[in-house]
N, CA, C and O atoms as a DFTB+ gen file, in Angstrom:
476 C
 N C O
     1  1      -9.624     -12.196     -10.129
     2  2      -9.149     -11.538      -8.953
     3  2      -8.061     -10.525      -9.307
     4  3      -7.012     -10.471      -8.666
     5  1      -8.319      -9.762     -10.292
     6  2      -7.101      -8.693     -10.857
     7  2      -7.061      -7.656     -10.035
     8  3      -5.915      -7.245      -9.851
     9  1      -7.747      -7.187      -9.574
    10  2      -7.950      -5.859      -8.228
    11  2      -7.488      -6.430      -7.185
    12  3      -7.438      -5.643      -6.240
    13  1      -7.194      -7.274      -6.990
    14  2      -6.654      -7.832      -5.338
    15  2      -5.481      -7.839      -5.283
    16  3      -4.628      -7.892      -6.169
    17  1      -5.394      -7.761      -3.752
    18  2      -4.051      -7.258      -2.846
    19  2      -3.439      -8.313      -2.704
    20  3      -2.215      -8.227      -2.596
    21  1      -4.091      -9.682      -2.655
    22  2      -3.466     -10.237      -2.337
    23  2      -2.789     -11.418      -2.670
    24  3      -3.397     -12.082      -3.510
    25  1      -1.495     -12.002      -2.203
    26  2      -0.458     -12.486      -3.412
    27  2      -0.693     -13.737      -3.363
    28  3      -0.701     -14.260      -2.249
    29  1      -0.925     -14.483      -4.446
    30  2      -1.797     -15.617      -4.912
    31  2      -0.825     -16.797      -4.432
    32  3      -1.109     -17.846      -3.855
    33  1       0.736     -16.162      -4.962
    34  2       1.457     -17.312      -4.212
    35  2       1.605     -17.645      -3.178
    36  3       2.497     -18.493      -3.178
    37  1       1.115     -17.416      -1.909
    38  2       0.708     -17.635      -0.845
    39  2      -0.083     -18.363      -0.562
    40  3       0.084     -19.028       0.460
    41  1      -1.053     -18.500      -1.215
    42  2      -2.381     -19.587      -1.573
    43  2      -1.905     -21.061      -1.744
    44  3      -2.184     -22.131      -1.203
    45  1      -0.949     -20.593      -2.869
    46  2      -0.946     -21.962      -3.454
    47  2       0.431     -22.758      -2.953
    48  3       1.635     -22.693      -3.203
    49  1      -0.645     -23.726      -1.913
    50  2       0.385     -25.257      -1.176
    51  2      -0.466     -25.562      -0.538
    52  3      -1.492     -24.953      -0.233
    53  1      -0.003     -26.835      -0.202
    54  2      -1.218     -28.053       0.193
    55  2      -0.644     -27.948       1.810
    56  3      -1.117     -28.746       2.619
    57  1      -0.055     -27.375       2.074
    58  2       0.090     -27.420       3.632
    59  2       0.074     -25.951       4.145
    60  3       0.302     -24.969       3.438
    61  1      -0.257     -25.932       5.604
    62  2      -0.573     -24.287       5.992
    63  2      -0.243     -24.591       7.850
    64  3      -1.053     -25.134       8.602
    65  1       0.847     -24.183       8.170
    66  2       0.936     -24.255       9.549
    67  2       0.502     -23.046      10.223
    68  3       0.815     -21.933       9.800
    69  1      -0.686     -23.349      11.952
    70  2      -0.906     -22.095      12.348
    71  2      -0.728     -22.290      13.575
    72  3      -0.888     -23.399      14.084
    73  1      -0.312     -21.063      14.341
    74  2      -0.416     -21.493      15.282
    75  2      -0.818     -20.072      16.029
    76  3      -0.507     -18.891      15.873
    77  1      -1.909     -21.020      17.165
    78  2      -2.782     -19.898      18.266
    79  2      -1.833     -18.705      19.450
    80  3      -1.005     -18.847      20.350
    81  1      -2.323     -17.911      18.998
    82  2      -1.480     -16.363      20.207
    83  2      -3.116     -16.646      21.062
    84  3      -4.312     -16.564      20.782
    85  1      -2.300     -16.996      22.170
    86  2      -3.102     -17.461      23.279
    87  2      -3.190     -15.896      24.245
    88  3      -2.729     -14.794      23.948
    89  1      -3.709     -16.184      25.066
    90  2      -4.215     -14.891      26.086
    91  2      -4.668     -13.607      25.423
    92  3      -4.166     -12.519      25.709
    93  1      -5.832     -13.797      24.343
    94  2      -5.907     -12.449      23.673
    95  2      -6.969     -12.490      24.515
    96  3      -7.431     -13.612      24.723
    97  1      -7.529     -11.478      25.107
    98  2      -8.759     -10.940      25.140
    99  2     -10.025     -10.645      24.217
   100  3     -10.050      -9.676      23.458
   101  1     -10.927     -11.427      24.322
   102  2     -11.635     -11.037      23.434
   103  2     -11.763     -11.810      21.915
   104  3     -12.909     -12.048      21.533
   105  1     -11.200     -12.007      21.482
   106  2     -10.412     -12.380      19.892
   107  2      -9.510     -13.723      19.710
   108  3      -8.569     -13.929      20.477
   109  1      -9.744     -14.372      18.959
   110  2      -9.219     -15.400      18.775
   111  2      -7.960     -14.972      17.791
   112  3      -8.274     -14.237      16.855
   113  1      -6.625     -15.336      17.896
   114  2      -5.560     -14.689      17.000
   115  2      -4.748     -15.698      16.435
   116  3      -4.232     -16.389      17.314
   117  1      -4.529     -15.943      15.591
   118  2      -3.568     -16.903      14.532
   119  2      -2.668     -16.450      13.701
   120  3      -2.927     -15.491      12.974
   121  1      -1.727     -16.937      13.685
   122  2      -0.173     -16.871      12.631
   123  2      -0.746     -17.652      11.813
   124  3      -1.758     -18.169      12.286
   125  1      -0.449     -17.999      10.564
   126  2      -0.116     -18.728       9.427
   127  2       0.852     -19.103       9.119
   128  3       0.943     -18.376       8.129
   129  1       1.888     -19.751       9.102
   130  2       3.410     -19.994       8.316
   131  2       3.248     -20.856       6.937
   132  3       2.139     -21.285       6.618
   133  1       4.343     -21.076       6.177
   134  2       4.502     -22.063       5.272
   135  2       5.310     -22.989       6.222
   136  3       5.619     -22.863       7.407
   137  1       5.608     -24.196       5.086
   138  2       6.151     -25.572       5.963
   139  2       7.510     -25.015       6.365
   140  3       8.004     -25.467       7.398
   141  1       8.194     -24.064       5.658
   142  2       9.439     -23.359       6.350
   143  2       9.395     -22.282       7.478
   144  3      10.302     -21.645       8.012
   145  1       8.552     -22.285       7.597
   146  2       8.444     -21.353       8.884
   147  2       8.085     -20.308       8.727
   148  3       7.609     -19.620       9.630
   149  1       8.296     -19.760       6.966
   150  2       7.985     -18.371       6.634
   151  2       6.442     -17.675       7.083
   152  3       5.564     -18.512       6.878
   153  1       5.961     -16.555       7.560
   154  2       5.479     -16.237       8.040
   155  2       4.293     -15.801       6.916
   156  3       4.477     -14.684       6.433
   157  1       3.326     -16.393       6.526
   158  2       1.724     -16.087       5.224
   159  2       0.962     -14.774       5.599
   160  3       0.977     -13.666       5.063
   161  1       0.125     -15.371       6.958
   162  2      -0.852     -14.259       7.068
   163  2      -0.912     -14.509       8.471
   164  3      -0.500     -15.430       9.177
   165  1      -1.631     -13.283       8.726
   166  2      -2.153     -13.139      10.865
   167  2      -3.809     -13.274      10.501
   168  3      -4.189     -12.550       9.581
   169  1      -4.507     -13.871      10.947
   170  2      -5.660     -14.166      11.344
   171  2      -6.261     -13.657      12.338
   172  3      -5.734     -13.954      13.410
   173  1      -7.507     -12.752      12.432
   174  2      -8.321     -12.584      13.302
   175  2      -9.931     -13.018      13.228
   176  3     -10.782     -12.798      12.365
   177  1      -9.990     -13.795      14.623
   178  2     -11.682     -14.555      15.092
   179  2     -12.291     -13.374      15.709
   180  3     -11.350     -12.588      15.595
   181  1     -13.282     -12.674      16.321
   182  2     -14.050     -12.128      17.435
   183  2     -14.678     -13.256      18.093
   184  3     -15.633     -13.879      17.630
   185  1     -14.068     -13.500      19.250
   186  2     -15.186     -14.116      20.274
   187  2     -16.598     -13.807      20.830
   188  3     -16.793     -13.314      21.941
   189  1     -17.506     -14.129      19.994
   190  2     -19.052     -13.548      20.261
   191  2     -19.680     -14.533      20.007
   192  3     -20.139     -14.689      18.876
   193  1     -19.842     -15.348      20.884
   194  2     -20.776     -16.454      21.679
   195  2     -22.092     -16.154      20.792
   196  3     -22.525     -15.007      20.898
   197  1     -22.803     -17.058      19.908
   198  2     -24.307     -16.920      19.627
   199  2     -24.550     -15.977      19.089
   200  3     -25.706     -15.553      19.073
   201  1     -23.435     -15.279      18.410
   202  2     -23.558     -14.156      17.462
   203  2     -22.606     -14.467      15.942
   204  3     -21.524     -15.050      16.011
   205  1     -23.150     -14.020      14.691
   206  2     -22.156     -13.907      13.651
   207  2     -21.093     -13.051      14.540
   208  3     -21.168     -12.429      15.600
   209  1     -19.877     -13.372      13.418
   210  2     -18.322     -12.876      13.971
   211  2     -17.576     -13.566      12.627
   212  3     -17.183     -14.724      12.480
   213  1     -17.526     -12.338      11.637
   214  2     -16.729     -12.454      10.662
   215  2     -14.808     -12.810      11.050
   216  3     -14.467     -12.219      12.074
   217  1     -13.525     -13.729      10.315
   218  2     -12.944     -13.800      10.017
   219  2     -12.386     -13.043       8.962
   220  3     -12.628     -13.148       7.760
   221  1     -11.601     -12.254       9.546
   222  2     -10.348     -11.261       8.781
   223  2      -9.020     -11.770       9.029
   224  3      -8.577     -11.862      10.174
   225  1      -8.234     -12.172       7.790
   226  2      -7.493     -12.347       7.335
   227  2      -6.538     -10.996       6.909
   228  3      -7.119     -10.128       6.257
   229  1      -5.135     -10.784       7.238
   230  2      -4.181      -9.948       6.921
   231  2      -3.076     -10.221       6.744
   232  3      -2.423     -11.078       7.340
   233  1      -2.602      -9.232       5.556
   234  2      -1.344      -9.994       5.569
   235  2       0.024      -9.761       6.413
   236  3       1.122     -10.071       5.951
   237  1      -0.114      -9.319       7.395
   238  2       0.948      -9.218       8.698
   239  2      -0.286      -8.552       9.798
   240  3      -1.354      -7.989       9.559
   241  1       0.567      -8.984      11.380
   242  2      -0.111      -8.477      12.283
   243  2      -0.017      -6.675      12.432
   244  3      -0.357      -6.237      13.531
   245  1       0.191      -6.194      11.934
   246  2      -0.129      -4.728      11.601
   247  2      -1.091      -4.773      11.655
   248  3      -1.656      -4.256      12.619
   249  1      -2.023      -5.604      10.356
   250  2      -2.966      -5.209      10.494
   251  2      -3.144      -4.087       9.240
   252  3      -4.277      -3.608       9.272
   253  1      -2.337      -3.565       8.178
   254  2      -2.638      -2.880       7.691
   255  2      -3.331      -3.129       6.294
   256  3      -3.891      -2.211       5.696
   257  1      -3.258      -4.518       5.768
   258  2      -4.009      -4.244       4.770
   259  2      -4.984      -5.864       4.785
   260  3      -4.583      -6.991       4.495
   261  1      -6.430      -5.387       5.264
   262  2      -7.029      -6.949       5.150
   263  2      -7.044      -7.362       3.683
   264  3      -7.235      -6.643       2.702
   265  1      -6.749      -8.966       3.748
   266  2      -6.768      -9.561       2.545
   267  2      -8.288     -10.068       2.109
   268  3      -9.068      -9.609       1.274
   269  1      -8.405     -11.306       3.092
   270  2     -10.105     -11.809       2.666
   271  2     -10.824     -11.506       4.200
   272  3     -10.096     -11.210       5.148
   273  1     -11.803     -11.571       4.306
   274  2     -12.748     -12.066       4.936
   275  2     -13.422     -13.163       5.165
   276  3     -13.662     -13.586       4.034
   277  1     -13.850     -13.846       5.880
   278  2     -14.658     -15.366       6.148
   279  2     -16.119     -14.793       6.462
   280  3     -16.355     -15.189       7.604
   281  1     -17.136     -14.105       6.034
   282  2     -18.456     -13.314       6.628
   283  2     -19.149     -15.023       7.100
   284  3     -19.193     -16.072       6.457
   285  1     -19.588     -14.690       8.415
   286  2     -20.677     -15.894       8.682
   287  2     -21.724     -15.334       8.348
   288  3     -21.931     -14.134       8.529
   289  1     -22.778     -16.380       7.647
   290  2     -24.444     -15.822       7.304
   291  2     -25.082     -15.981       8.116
   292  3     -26.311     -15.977       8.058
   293  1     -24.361     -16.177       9.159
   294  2     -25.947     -16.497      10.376
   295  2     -25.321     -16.211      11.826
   296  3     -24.211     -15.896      12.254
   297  1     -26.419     -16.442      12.296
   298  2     -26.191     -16.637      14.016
   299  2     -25.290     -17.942      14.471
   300  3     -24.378     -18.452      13.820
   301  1     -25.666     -18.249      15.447
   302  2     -25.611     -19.788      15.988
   303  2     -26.564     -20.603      15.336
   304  3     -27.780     -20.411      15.356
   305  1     -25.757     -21.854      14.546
   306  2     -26.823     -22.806      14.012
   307  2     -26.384     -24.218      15.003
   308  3     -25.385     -24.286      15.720
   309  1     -27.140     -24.990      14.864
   310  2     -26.638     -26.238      15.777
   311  2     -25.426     -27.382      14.863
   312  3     -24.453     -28.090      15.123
   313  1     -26.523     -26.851      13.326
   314  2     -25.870     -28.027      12.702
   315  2     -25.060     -27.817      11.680
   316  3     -24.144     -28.614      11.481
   317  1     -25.218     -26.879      10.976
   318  2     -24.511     -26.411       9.689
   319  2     -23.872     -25.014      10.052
   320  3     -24.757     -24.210      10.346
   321  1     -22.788     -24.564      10.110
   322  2     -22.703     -22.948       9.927
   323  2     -22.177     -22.455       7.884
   324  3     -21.238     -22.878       7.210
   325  1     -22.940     -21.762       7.637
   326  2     -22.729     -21.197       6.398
   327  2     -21.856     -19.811       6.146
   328  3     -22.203     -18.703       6.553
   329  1     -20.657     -20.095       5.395
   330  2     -19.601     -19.535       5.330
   331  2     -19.368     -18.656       3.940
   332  3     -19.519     -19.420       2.986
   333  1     -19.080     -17.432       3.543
   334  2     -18.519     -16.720       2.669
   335  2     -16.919     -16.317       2.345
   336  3     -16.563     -15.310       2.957
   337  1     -15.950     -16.894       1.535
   338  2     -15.106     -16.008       1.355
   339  2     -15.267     -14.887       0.545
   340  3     -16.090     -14.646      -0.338
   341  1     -14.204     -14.152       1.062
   342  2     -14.781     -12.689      -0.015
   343  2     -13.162     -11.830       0.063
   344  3     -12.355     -11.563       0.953
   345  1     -13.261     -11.623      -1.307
   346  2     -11.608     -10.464      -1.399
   347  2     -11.609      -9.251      -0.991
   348  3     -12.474      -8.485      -1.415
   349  1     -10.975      -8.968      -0.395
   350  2     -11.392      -7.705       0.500
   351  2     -11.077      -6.272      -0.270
   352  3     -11.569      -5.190       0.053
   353  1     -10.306      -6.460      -1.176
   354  2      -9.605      -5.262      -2.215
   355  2     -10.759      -4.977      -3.378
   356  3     -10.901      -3.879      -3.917
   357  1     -11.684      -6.342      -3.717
   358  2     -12.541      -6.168      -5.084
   359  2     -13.528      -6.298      -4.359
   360  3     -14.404      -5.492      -4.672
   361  1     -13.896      -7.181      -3.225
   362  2     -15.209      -7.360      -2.601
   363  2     -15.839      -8.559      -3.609
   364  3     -17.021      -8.420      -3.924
   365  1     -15.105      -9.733      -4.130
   366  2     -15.423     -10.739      -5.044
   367  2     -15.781     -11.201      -3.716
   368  3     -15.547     -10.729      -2.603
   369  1     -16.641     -12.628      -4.244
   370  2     -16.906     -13.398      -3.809
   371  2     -16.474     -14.799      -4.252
   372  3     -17.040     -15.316      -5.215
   373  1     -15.503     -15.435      -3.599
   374  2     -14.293     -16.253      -4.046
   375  2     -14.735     -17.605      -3.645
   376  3     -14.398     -18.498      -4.423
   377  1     -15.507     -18.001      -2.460
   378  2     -16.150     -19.283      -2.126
   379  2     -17.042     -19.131      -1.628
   380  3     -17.478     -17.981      -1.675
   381  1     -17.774     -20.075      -0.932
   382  2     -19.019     -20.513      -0.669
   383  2     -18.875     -21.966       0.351
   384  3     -18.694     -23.022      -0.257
   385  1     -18.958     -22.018       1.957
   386  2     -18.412     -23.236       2.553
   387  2     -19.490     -22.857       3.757
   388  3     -20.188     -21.957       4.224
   389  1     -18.971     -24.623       3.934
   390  2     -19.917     -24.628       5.642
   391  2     -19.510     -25.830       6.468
   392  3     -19.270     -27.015       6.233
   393  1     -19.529     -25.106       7.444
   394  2     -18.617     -26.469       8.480
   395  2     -20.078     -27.365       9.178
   396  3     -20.938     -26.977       9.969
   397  1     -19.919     -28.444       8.614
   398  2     -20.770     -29.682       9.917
   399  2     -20.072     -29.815      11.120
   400  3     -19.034     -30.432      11.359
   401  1     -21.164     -28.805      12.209
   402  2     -20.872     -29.023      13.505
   403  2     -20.829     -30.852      13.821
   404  3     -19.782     -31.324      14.264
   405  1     -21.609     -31.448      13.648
   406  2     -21.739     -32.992      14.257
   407  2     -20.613     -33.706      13.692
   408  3     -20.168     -34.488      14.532
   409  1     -19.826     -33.752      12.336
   410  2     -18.946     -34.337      12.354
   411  2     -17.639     -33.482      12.480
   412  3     -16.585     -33.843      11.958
   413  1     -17.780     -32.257      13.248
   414  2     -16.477     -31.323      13.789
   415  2     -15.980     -31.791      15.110
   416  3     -14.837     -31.792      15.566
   417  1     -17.422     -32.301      15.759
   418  2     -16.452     -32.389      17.368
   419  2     -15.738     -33.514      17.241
   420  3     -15.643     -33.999      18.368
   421  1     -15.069     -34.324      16.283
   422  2     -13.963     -35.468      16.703
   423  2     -12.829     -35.140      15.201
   424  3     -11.778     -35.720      14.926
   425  1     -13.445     -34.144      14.531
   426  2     -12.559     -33.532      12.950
   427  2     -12.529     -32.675      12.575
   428  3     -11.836     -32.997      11.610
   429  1     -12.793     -31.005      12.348
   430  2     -12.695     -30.484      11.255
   431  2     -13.298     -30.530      10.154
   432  3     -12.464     -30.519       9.249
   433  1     -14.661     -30.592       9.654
   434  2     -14.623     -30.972       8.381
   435  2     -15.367     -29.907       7.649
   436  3     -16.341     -29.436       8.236
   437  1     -15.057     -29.428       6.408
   438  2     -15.679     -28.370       5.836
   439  2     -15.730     -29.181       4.685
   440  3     -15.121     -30.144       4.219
   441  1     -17.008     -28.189       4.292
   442  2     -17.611     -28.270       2.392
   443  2     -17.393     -27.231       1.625
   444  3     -18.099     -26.256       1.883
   445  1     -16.474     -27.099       0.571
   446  2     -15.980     -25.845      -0.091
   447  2     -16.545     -26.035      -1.273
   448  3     -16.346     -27.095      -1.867
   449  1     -17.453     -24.905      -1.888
   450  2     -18.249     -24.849      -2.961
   451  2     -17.788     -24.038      -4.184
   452  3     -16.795     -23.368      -3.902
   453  1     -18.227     -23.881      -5.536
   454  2     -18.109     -22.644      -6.006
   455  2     -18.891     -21.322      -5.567
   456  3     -19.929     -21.322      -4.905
   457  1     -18.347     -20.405      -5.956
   458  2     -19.010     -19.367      -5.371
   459  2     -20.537     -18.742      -5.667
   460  3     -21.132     -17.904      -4.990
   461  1     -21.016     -19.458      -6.976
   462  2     -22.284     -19.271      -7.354
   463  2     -23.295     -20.359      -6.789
   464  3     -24.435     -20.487      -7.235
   465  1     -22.740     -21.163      -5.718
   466  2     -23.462     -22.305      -5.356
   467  2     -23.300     -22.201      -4.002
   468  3     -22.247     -21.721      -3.584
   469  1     -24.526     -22.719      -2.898
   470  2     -24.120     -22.989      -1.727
   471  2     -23.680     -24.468      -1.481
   472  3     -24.306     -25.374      -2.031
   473  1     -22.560     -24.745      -0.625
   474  2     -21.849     -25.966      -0.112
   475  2     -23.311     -27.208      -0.325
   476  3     -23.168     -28.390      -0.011
């Protein structure tokens, strides 16, 4: 990841506080902090019901320089959604994940792969 923008030490900690900017129109919007409050990255969802809707990641709400991307490979699936990270400065392809809808509605749970492999 030598072409990338973005700063690795940020990555690395086992904890990640976020919290939702409610009343957006349209868009789902997230802060990132560290456990001190310090401020990581701003997160943007598109709300599009039954449609892919990539995750962009930045590193402030400016907005001026995206870091990664989350590309979804698909539409609406019922059971699996299949996930890409990708560096937005080299255009690497950094993971490979997919969330199980059936054990999400009572957890969260994702499968994080290498990037030459699907989850």
């Amino acid at each position: 990841m030598e072409d990338s923008a973005l700063d690795s030490t940020k990555l690395h900690r086992d904890t990640f506080m976020v919290k939702q900017k409610h009343r957006a129109w349209m868009t789902s919007k997230y802060y990132v902090f560290d456990e001190a409050g310090a401020p990581l990255f701003y997160v943007e969802r598109p709300v599009k019901p039954l449609r892919k809707a990539d995750v962009i990641i930045y590193d402030d709400d400016t907005k001026s320089r995206a870091l990664l991307r989350i590309r979804q490979e698909h539409g609406y699936a019922a059971l699996h959604r299949i996930y890409t990270l990708i560096d937005e400065a080299s255009g690497e392809t950094l993971a490979a994940f997919d969330r199980d809808n059936i054990r999400s509605w009572l957890r969260r749970a994702w499968a994080i792969a290498d990037p030459s492999r699907k989850p």
